[in-house]
Short mmCIF file of C-alpha atoms in Angstrom, two decimals:
data_model
loop_
_atom_site.label_atom_id
_atom_site.label_comp_id
_atom_site.label_asym_id
_atom_site.label_seq_id
_atom_site.Cartn_x
_atom_site.Cartn_y
_atom_site.Cartn_z
CA MET A 1 5.87 -12.95 -22.63
CA PRO A 2 4.29 -11.24 -25.60
CA ASP A 3 0.74 -12.19 -24.50
CA ASP A 4 1.36 -10.78 -21.07
CA ASP A 5 2.92 -7.66 -22.50
CA THR A 6 -0.09 -7.12 -24.71
CA ARG A 7 -2.47 -7.76 -21.84
CA PHE A 8 -0.58 -5.35 -19.58
CA ALA A 9 -0.59 -2.66 -22.26
CA ARG A 10 -4.33 -3.15 -22.68
CA VAL A 11 -4.96 -2.88 -18.95
CA TYR A 12 -2.68 0.14 -18.78
CA ARG A 13 -4.46 1.99 -21.58
CA THR A 14 -7.92 1.03 -20.29
CA HIS A 15 -7.39 2.11 -16.69
CA TYR A 16 -4.72 4.81 -16.91
CA LYS A 17 -7.19 7.68 -16.62
CA SER A 18 -9.09 6.08 -13.77
CA VAL A 19 -5.88 5.59 -11.78
CA CYS A 20 -4.93 9.22 -12.51
CA ALA A 21 -8.36 10.31 -11.26
CA TYR A 22 -7.94 8.20 -8.13
CA PHE A 23 -4.75 10.16 -7.23
CA PHE A 24 -6.10 13.53 -8.34
CA ARG A 25 -8.89 12.98 -5.79
CA ARG A 26 -6.36 12.41 -3.00
CA LEU A 27 -3.13 14.25 -3.79
CA PRO A 28 -1.93 17.66 -4.80
CA SER A 29 -1.76 17.61 -8.59
CA ASP A 30 2.04 17.89 -8.78
CA LEU A 31 2.43 14.56 -6.95
CA VAL A 32 0.02 12.61 -9.13
CA ASP A 33 2.41 11.63 -11.94
CA ASP A 34 4.88 9.97 -9.58
CA ALA A 35 2.16 8.09 -7.74
CA VAL A 36 0.58 6.81 -10.95
CA ALA A 37 3.96 5.69 -12.30
CA GLU A 38 4.73 3.89 -9.06
CA THR A 39 1.35 2.17 -9.07
CA PHE A 40 1.80 0.80 -12.56
CA LEU A 41 5.36 -0.24 -11.83
CA VAL A 42 4.14 -2.31 -8.88
CA ALA A 43 1.31 -3.63 -11.04
CA TRP A 44 3.84 -4.73 -13.62
CA ARG A 45 5.87 -6.59 -11.01
CA LYS A 46 2.77 -8.32 -9.61
CA PHE A 47 1.11 -8.79 -12.94
CA GLU A 48 0.59 -12.50 -12.54
CA GLN A 49 -1.71 -11.69 -9.61
CA MET A 50 -3.86 -9.27 -11.58
CA PRO A 51 -7.44 -10.45 -11.85
CA GLU A 52 -9.15 -10.66 -15.18
CA GLY A 53 -11.78 -8.28 -16.54
CA GLY A 54 -13.45 -5.59 -14.54
CA GLU A 55 -11.78 -6.58 -11.26
CA ALA A 56 -8.45 -5.30 -12.52
CA LEU A 57 -9.33 -1.68 -11.78
CA ALA A 58 -10.19 -2.40 -8.12
CA TRP A 59 -6.90 -4.30 -7.92
CA LEU A 60 -5.05 -1.25 -9.28
CA TYR A 61 -6.80 0.97 -6.74
CA GLY A 62 -5.58 -1.43 -4.05
CA ILE A 63 -2.02 -0.93 -5.21
CA GLY A 64 -2.65 2.80 -5.36
CA HIS A 65 -3.85 2.75 -1.78
CA ARG A 66 -0.64 0.99 -0.75
CA VAL A 67 1.43 3.45 -2.75
CA LEU A 68 -0.09 6.16 -0.61
CA LEU A 69 0.20 4.29 2.65
CA HIS A 70 3.26 2.16 2.33
CA GLN A 71 5.64 2.96 -0.45
CA TRP A 72 5.83 6.61 0.51
CA ARG A 73 6.33 5.64 4.13
CA GLY A 74 9.69 6.44 5.64
CA SER A 75 10.96 8.44 2.73
CA ARG A 76 11.64 12.15 2.79
CA ARG A 77 9.00 12.48 0.14
CA SER A 78 6.36 11.01 2.48
CA HIS A 79 7.20 13.50 5.20
CA ARG A 80 6.81 16.37 2.73
CA LEU A 81 3.60 14.88 1.43
CA GLY A 82 2.33 14.26 4.96
CA ARG A 83 2.86 17.89 5.84
CA ARG A 84 1.07 19.06 2.74
CA LEU A 85 -1.94 16.84 3.32
CA GLU A 86 -2.16 17.55 7.01
CA GLY A 87 -5.55 18.91 7.89
CA LEU A 88 -7.02 18.35 4.47
CA GLY A 89 -10.34 16.59 4.61
CA LEU A 90 -11.00 15.58 1.07
CA ASN A 91 -8.11 16.79 -1.00
CA ALA A 92 -9.39 20.29 -0.58
CA PRO A 93 -8.40 22.72 -3.32
CA GLN A 94 -5.39 24.85 -2.46
CA LEU A 95 -5.37 27.63 -5.00
CA PRO A 96 -7.49 30.73 -4.32
CA GLU A 97 -9.24 30.49 -7.67
CA GLU A 98 -10.14 26.88 -7.00
CA ILE A 99 -11.52 27.76 -3.60
CA VAL A 100 -13.84 30.33 -5.17
CA LEU A 101 -15.12 27.73 -7.62
CA VAL A 102 -16.11 25.27 -4.92
CA GLY A 103 -19.74 25.62 -3.98
CA GLU A 104 -20.86 26.30 -0.45
CA GLU A 105 -22.47 22.88 -0.10
CA SER A 106 -19.36 21.17 -1.32
CA ARG A 107 -17.29 23.16 1.19
CA LEU A 108 -19.65 22.04 3.96
CA VAL A 109 -19.35 18.43 2.82
CA ARG A 110 -15.58 18.67 3.04
CA GLN A 111 -15.76 20.32 6.43
CA ALA A 112 -18.17 17.71 7.75
CA ALA A 113 -16.05 14.87 6.33
CA SER A 114 -13.02 16.17 8.20
CA SER A 115 -14.74 15.03 11.39
CA LEU A 116 -14.54 11.40 10.23
CA LYS A 117 -11.68 9.00 10.75
CA GLU A 118 -9.42 8.73 7.71
CA THR A 119 -10.33 5.10 7.13
CA ASP A 120 -14.05 5.99 7.17
CA ARG A 121 -13.48 8.86 4.75
CA GLU A 122 -11.63 6.45 2.47
CA ILE A 123 -14.51 3.98 2.63
CA LEU A 124 -16.88 6.73 1.51
CA ARG A 125 -14.52 7.88 -1.24
CA LEU A 126 -13.93 4.39 -2.60
CA THR A 127 -17.68 3.62 -2.50
CA LEU A 128 -19.05 6.90 -3.85
CA TRP A 129 -16.21 8.25 -5.98
CA GLU A 130 -14.64 5.07 -7.29
CA ASP A 131 -17.99 3.30 -7.30
CA LEU A 132 -16.67 0.11 -5.65
CA SER A 133 -18.66 -2.53 -3.82
CA HIS A 134 -18.22 -3.14 -0.09
CA ALA A 135 -16.35 -6.35 -0.90
CA GLU A 136 -13.91 -4.50 -3.16
CA VAL A 137 -13.40 -1.76 -0.56
CA ALA A 138 -12.81 -4.44 2.10
CA ALA A 139 -10.12 -6.09 -0.03
CA ILE A 140 -8.36 -2.78 -0.59
CA LEU A 141 -8.42 -1.67 3.04
CA GLY A 142 -7.73 -5.07 4.59
CA LEU A 143 -11.04 -5.09 6.49
CA SER A 144 -13.87 -7.59 6.59
CA VAL A 145 -16.85 -6.91 4.32
CA GLU A 146 -19.07 -6.64 7.38
CA ALA A 147 -16.72 -4.11 8.98
CA VAL A 148 -16.86 -1.99 5.81
CA ARG A 149 -20.65 -2.21 5.72
CA GLN A 150 -20.93 -1.10 9.33
CA ARG A 151 -18.33 1.60 9.07
CA TYR A 152 -19.89 2.95 5.86
CA SER A 153 -23.28 3.11 7.53
CA ARG A 154 -21.95 4.80 10.68
CA ALA A 155 -19.78 7.21 8.70
CA MET A 156 -22.67 8.26 6.49
CA ALA A 157 -24.89 8.87 9.54
CA LYS A 158 -22.17 10.86 11.26
CA LEU A 159 -21.42 12.84 8.10
CA THR A 160 -25.12 13.73 7.76
CA ARG A 161 -25.38 14.83 11.37
CA GLU A 162 -22.21 16.91 11.10
CA PHE A 163 -23.34 18.49 7.83
CA ASN A 164 -26.69 19.43 9.35
CA ARG A 165 -25.02 20.87 12.41
CA LEU A 166 -22.66 22.99 10.29
CA ASP A 167 -25.48 24.05 8.03
CA THR A 168 -27.59 25.14 11.03
CA THR A 169 -24.65 27.13 12.43
CA ARG A 170 -24.10 28.78 9.10
CA SER A 171 -27.80 29.74 8.83
CA ARG A 172 -27.70 31.17 12.34
CA TYR A 173 -24.52 33.20 11.80
CA PRO A 174 -24.36 33.86 8.05
CA ALA A 175 -22.23 36.99 8.29
CA ALA A 176 -19.57 35.29 10.39
CA GLN A 177 -19.44 32.34 8.00
CA GLU A 178 -18.98 34.59 5.05
CA GLY A 179 -16.03 36.38 6.57
CA GLY A 180 -17.65 38.80 9.04
CA VAL A 181 -19.20 42.17 8.55
CA ARG A 182 -16.04 43.61 7.10
CA MET B 1 -31.96 19.30 7.41
CA ILE B 2 -30.86 16.79 4.81
CA THR B 3 -31.31 13.04 4.84
CA GLU B 4 -28.61 10.39 4.49
CA GLU B 5 -29.76 9.75 0.93
CA GLN B 6 -29.26 13.43 0.11
CA MET B 7 -25.91 13.35 1.90
CA ARG B 8 -24.81 10.47 -0.34
CA SER B 9 -25.60 12.58 -3.40
CA LEU B 10 -23.79 15.61 -1.98
CA PHE B 11 -20.72 13.55 -1.16
CA ALA B 12 -20.69 12.06 -4.66
CA GLU B 13 -21.00 15.56 -6.13
CA ALA B 14 -17.98 16.68 -4.06
CA ASN B 15 -15.87 14.32 -6.18
CA PRO B 16 -13.10 16.56 -7.61
CA VAL B 17 -12.76 14.28 -10.68
CA PRO B 18 -16.20 12.85 -11.38
CA ASP B 19 -15.37 11.68 -14.90
CA PRO B 20 -11.87 10.29 -15.46
CA ASP B 21 -12.45 10.33 -19.23
CA ALA B 22 -12.74 14.08 -19.03
CA LEU B 23 -9.16 14.38 -17.79
CA ASP B 24 -7.07 16.26 -20.26
CA LEU B 25 -4.50 13.54 -20.89
CA ASP B 26 -2.94 13.17 -24.29
CA GLU B 27 -3.08 9.67 -25.79
CA HIS B 28 0.46 10.16 -27.04
CA ASP B 29 1.61 10.96 -23.50
CA ILE B 30 -0.05 7.77 -22.24
CA SER B 31 1.84 5.75 -24.85
CA VAL B 32 5.10 7.45 -23.85
CA SER B 33 4.38 6.67 -20.18
CA LEU B 34 3.81 3.05 -21.03
CA ALA B 35 7.04 2.83 -22.99
CA THR B 36 8.91 4.47 -20.09
CA LEU B 37 7.37 2.03 -17.64
CA GLU B 38 8.34 -0.95 -19.78
CA ARG B 39 11.88 0.36 -20.02
CA GLN B 40 12.03 0.95 -16.24
CA SER B 41 10.72 -2.54 -15.62
CA SER B 42 13.29 -4.09 -17.93
CA ASP B 43 16.05 -2.08 -16.30
CA ARG B 44 15.00 -3.23 -12.85
CA ALA B 45 14.75 -6.82 -13.98
CA GLY B 46 18.41 -6.77 -14.87
CA ALA B 47 19.57 -4.74 -11.91
CA ASP B 48 18.84 -4.78 -8.22
CA GLU B 49 15.22 -5.73 -8.03
CA THR B 50 13.52 -8.99 -8.84
CA ILE B 51 10.26 -8.78 -10.72
CA ASP B 52 9.09 -12.32 -10.74
CA ASP B 53 7.55 -14.05 -7.77
CA ALA B 54 8.53 -17.52 -8.76
CA PRO B 55 10.50 -19.20 -11.47
CA GLY B 56 8.50 -19.88 -14.58
CA ILE B 57 5.88 -17.25 -13.74
CA GLY B 58 5.65 -13.72 -15.08
CA ARG B 59 7.63 -11.90 -17.72
CA GLN B 60 11.03 -13.34 -18.42
CA PRO B 61 12.81 -11.62 -21.31
CA TRP B 62 14.40 -14.87 -22.51
CA LEU B 63 10.97 -16.25 -23.27
CA LYS B 64 10.72 -13.79 -26.15
CA TRP B 65 13.53 -15.70 -27.81
CA VAL B 66 11.08 -18.47 -28.48
CA ALA B 67 9.84 -16.33 -31.36
CA ALA B 68 13.30 -16.09 -32.88
CA PRO B 69 14.20 -17.83 -36.17
CA ALA B 70 13.98 -21.56 -36.26
CA THR B 71 17.72 -22.01 -36.25
CA LEU B 72 17.85 -20.50 -32.78
CA VAL B 73 14.95 -22.40 -31.36
CA VAL B 74 16.89 -25.46 -30.28
CA VAL B 75 19.65 -23.39 -28.65
CA VAL B 76 17.10 -21.22 -26.84
CA VAL B 77 15.07 -24.14 -25.61
CA ILE B 78 18.14 -25.77 -24.22
CA ALA B 79 19.22 -22.53 -22.56
CA VAL B 80 15.78 -22.08 -21.07
CA LEU B 81 15.68 -25.61 -19.75
CA ILE B 82 19.09 -25.21 -18.15
CA GLN B 83 18.11 -21.90 -16.59
CA ARG B 84 14.78 -23.24 -15.29
CA ALA B 85 16.49 -26.26 -13.85
CA GLY B 86 18.98 -23.97 -12.11
CA ASP B 87 16.20 -21.74 -10.79
CA GLN B 88 14.05 -24.48 -9.41
CA ALA B 89 16.67 -26.77 -7.99
CA PRO B 90 17.59 -26.29 -4.36
CA ALA B 91 20.78 -24.26 -4.44
CA THR B 92 23.77 -25.52 -2.48
CA SER B 93 25.96 -22.44 -2.55
CA ALA B 94 27.39 -20.57 0.40
CA GLU B 95 24.95 -17.77 -0.41
CA GLN B 96 22.09 -20.21 -0.07
CA THR B 97 23.31 -21.26 3.33
CA ILE B 98 23.46 -17.66 4.48
CA ALA B 99 19.98 -16.95 3.14
CA GLU B 100 18.53 -19.94 4.94
CA GLU B 101 20.38 -19.02 8.12
CA PHE B 102 18.62 -15.68 7.93
CA THR B 103 15.18 -17.16 7.32
CA ALA B 104 15.65 -19.63 10.17
CA SER B 105 16.50 -16.78 12.54
CA LEU B 106 13.44 -14.88 11.29
CA GLU B 107 11.25 -17.90 12.05
CA ARG B 108 12.59 -17.76 15.63
CA LEU B 109 12.69 -13.89 15.63
CA ASP B 110 16.22 -14.32 16.90
CA ALA B 111 18.01 -11.11 15.88
CA GLU B 112 21.22 -12.08 17.64
CA ALA B 113 21.69 -14.94 15.25
CA VAL B 114 21.84 -12.64 12.22
CA SER B 115 24.28 -10.12 13.63
CA GLY B 116 27.19 -11.65 11.73
CA ILE B 117 25.48 -12.18 8.38
CA VAL B 118 23.49 -9.01 7.79
CA GLY B 119 25.81 -6.12 6.96
CA SER B 120 24.94 -2.52 7.75
CA ALA B 121 23.73 -1.93 4.16
CA GLY B 122 21.54 -5.00 4.36
CA ALA B 123 20.10 -3.91 7.72
CA SER B 124 19.42 -0.38 6.38
CA SER B 125 17.60 -1.69 3.32
CA TYR B 126 15.54 -4.05 5.43
CA LEU B 127 14.61 -1.41 7.98
CA SER B 128 13.77 1.22 5.38
CA ASN B 129 11.30 -1.30 4.02
CA PHE B 130 9.34 -0.86 7.25
CA GLY B 131 9.73 2.91 7.52
CA TYR B 132 12.92 3.16 9.57
CA ASP B 133 15.71 5.46 8.45
CA GLU B 134 17.94 8.19 9.84
CA ASN B 135 14.89 10.26 10.73
CA ASN B 136 13.16 7.35 12.39
CA PRO B 137 15.81 4.98 13.73
CA GLY B 138 15.14 1.30 14.21
CA SER B 139 17.01 -1.94 14.49
CA ILE B 140 16.39 -5.52 13.41
CA ALA B 141 16.41 -6.57 17.05
CA GLY B 142 13.82 -3.90 17.94
CA LEU B 143 11.61 -4.72 14.97
CA TRP B 144 11.63 -8.40 15.69
CA GLU B 145 10.96 -7.79 19.38
CA TRP B 146 7.92 -5.74 18.34
CA TRP B 147 6.77 -8.54 16.04
CA ALA B 148 7.19 -11.03 18.89
CA ILE B 149 4.60 -9.02 20.86
CA HIS B 150 2.07 -9.98 18.17
CA ASP B 151 3.29 -13.58 18.03
CA MET B 152 4.47 -13.17 14.46
CA LYS B 153 5.06 -16.57 12.89
CA PHE B 154 7.01 -16.80 9.66
CA THR B 155 7.25 -20.16 7.96
CA PHE B 156 9.79 -20.75 5.26
CA ASP B 157 9.07 -24.28 4.07
CA ARG B 158 10.11 -23.92 0.44
CA GLY B 159 13.72 -22.99 1.00
CA CYS B 160 15.37 -20.19 -0.94
CA ARG B 161 16.05 -20.10 -4.67
CA LYS B 162 18.28 -18.18 -6.93
CA THR B 163 16.57 -15.32 -8.66
CA PRO B 164 16.16 -15.79 -12.39
CA GLY B 165 18.52 -13.76 -14.51
CA GLN B 166 20.99 -12.99 -11.79
CA ASP B 167 24.35 -14.47 -11.04
CA GLY B 168 23.39 -16.60 -8.12
CA ARG B 169 24.04 -14.03 -5.41
CA ASP B 170 20.43 -12.90 -5.44
CA LEU B 171 17.97 -15.16 -3.67
CA THR B 172 14.27 -15.21 -3.07
CA CYS B 173 12.67 -16.97 -0.08
CA ASP B 174 8.90 -17.42 0.09
CA PHE B 175 7.12 -17.41 3.43
CA ARG B 176 3.76 -17.90 5.01
CA LEU B 177 2.84 -15.56 7.82
CA GLU B 178 0.34 -15.28 10.62
CA ASN B 179 0.16 -13.36 13.88
CA ASP B 180 -2.28 -12.51 16.63
CA TRP B 181 -3.89 -9.91 14.40
CA THR B 182 -4.49 -12.09 11.38
CA ARG B 183 -5.84 -14.81 13.65
CA ALA B 184 -8.15 -12.31 15.33
CA LEU B 185 -9.43 -11.24 11.92
CA GLY B 186 -9.99 -14.85 10.96
CA GLN B 187 -7.68 -14.45 7.97
CA THR B 188 -5.85 -17.32 6.43
CA GLU B 189 -2.11 -17.17 6.39
CA MET B 190 -0.62 -14.32 4.43
CA LEU B 191 1.98 -14.99 1.79
CA GLY B 192 5.12 -13.05 1.10
CA ARG B 193 8.68 -13.25 0.08
CA ILE B 194 12.06 -11.94 1.05
CA GLU B 195 14.60 -10.98 -1.58
CA MET B 196 18.26 -10.62 -0.69
CA ARG B 197 21.67 -10.18 -2.19
CA VAL B 198 24.63 -11.90 -0.60
CA VAL B 199 28.14 -10.56 -1.27
CA GLY B 200 31.32 -11.57 0.52
CA GLY B 201 29.51 -13.76 3.03
CA GLN B 202 27.16 -10.97 4.09
CA ILE B 203 23.65 -9.97 3.19
CA VAL B 204 24.01 -6.50 1.65
CA SER B 205 20.44 -5.97 0.47
CA LEU B 206 17.23 -7.28 2.00
CA ARG B 207 13.61 -6.58 1.26
CA SER B 208 10.28 -8.09 2.31
CA TYR B 209 7.10 -8.20 0.30
CA PHE B 210 3.71 -9.03 1.73
CA ARG B 211 0.84 -10.10 -0.51
CA PRO B 212 -1.47 -8.98 -1.84
CA PHE B 213 -0.80 -5.31 -1.13
CA ASP B 214 2.66 -5.12 0.37
CA ASP B 215 1.52 -4.11 3.82
CA PHE B 216 1.66 -5.41 7.33
CA PRO B 217 -1.55 -7.30 8.21
CA ALA B 218 -4.27 -5.09 9.73
CA TRP B 219 -1.80 -2.30 10.40
CA ASP B 220 -4.02 0.52 9.17
CA SER B 221 -6.94 -0.65 11.26
CA VAL B 222 -4.81 -0.91 14.39
CA VAL B 223 -3.33 2.58 13.87
CA GLN B 224 -6.80 4.08 13.53
CA TRP B 225 -7.99 2.27 16.62
CA LEU B 226 -5.00 3.43 18.63
CA LYS B 227 -5.32 7.00 17.44
CA TYR B 228 -8.88 7.31 18.64
CA THR B 229 -8.90 5.13 21.73
CA HIS B 230 -5.51 6.09 23.19
CA PRO B 231 -4.66 9.49 21.70
CA GLU B 232 -2.53 10.39 24.70
CA GLU B 233 -0.14 7.53 24.01
CA PHE B 234 -0.36 7.45 20.26
CA GLY B 235 2.66 9.71 19.82
CA THR B 236 4.75 7.45 22.07
CA MET B 237 3.81 4.34 20.08
CA VAL B 238 3.62 5.53 16.48
CA VAL B 239 5.80 7.82 14.36
CA ASN B 240 4.12 10.46 12.26
CA GLY B 241 0.54 9.27 12.35
CA ASN B 242 -0.95 11.34 9.57
CA GLY B 243 -2.14 8.22 7.83
CA LEU B 244 0.62 8.21 5.25
CA ALA B 245 3.74 7.36 7.19
CA ASP B 246 2.65 5.54 10.32
CA THR B 247 5.40 3.40 11.76
CA ALA B 248 5.60 1.75 15.16
CA LYS B 249 8.20 3.26 17.43
CA LEU B 250 10.69 0.75 18.79
CA THR B 251 11.63 2.54 22.02
CA PRO B 252 11.34 0.70 25.39
CA GLU B 253 8.38 2.93 26.36
CA SER B 254 6.64 2.17 23.09
CA MET B 255 7.27 -1.59 23.37
CA ALA B 256 5.79 -1.67 26.87
CA LEU B 257 2.66 0.11 25.65
CA TRP B 258 2.27 -2.17 22.63
CA ARG B 259 2.67 -5.17 24.89
CA GLY B 260 0.05 -3.82 27.30
CA TYR B 261 -2.48 -3.01 24.57
CA GLU B 262 -2.03 -6.25 22.61
CA PRO B 263 -5.06 -7.99 24.25
CA GLN B 264 -7.26 -4.95 23.51
CA ILE B 265 -6.08 -4.81 19.89
CA VAL B 266 -6.81 -8.49 19.43
CA ASP B 267 -10.24 -8.02 20.98
CA TYR B 268 -10.95 -5.07 18.69
CA LEU B 269 -9.87 -6.94 15.58
CA SER B 270 -11.79 -10.06 16.51
CA LYS B 271 -15.01 -8.01 16.66
CA GLY B 272 -14.64 -7.13 13.01
CA SER B 273 -12.66 -3.87 13.49
#
């Protein structure tokens, strides 16, 4: 219907960059275009379920989450993607020049976050990077709001402990952390 | 030593794309992407996939004809009324019978009953929907046996209907769904639908959709729980397991473990996961 088409186009233009950013935060950059396209294709098909107003973006993130978890599942592409993401804590940069640009604190944050469960990392990402409420995160991850609240709190405590531990180790053995005496 | 408050700030600062508006994306490219998407969607609407969830809802290209010149209005309205009536009326075709035979067997999780009506292409499309393919073999019987462990209850109480815009061989069947996991989470019944194509008395294409996010209820939570509480058996029970392609293995060893852990999983979920 023309009204729906117009509304979809409006939602698309309004949130396209945010959806791109969502995937850039989680995927190697050469996989982002496909994931974004797939997300909006699913959104088009389920458009009658799209909430009005500001909730539409959280709904799109929910579809994006499922694109990562479900629609890539079982395909050859997902196996390749899985191998590429294996061991990455927070979509760590892969090119040497990018690694140089990342600050030491940021590196420690990524290292500390790799000690968390993937779901807990995603709760932190959705809350602090996508700026979503616990209720919105719960809807996306299929958890109760209380579970998200508890897991967020525990994850943040664990992340802080792990960061402090790594920071202490680094202070104690600075040469080793910077690549040794050579 | 930093505090949790400082940690929150550091984590936020580690965001690789803090400002989406700063992304270097050309407005023209966004328009082209939208046009491509609209074309893809239209193509799919006329081909293998069904876009609409229910008749009368969503984008139906024929509705645009309403805006055509007045001389066409009467013809279009009549055509629309006929099509809507066809979509919403209970179908009586042989295809309909086969579709409902399938959904009845799914309600009973009786895979034997579908052996004659789901062709190999139909079975492959159905299984690939759940992550099973040549690299990760599965079977309808195995999948349904695994579902039975969680007391999966499908209810098809609206029958099946022809899919708008197709020739009557494509059918959509809506279902309600609950299992031990959704009950443990205190969730209401999930909704979903199955789309199928019937040709020559056999189902040749079959796909399930779960709402709202096309995923099995609580699956991600259960995988995480299993990974960290029973890491020694995780590989026997789940394929891949890197968080992107987790699929339950359907081997006898895996089934026995799933059956054994079901009470623990339910207990975990009922405590708010």
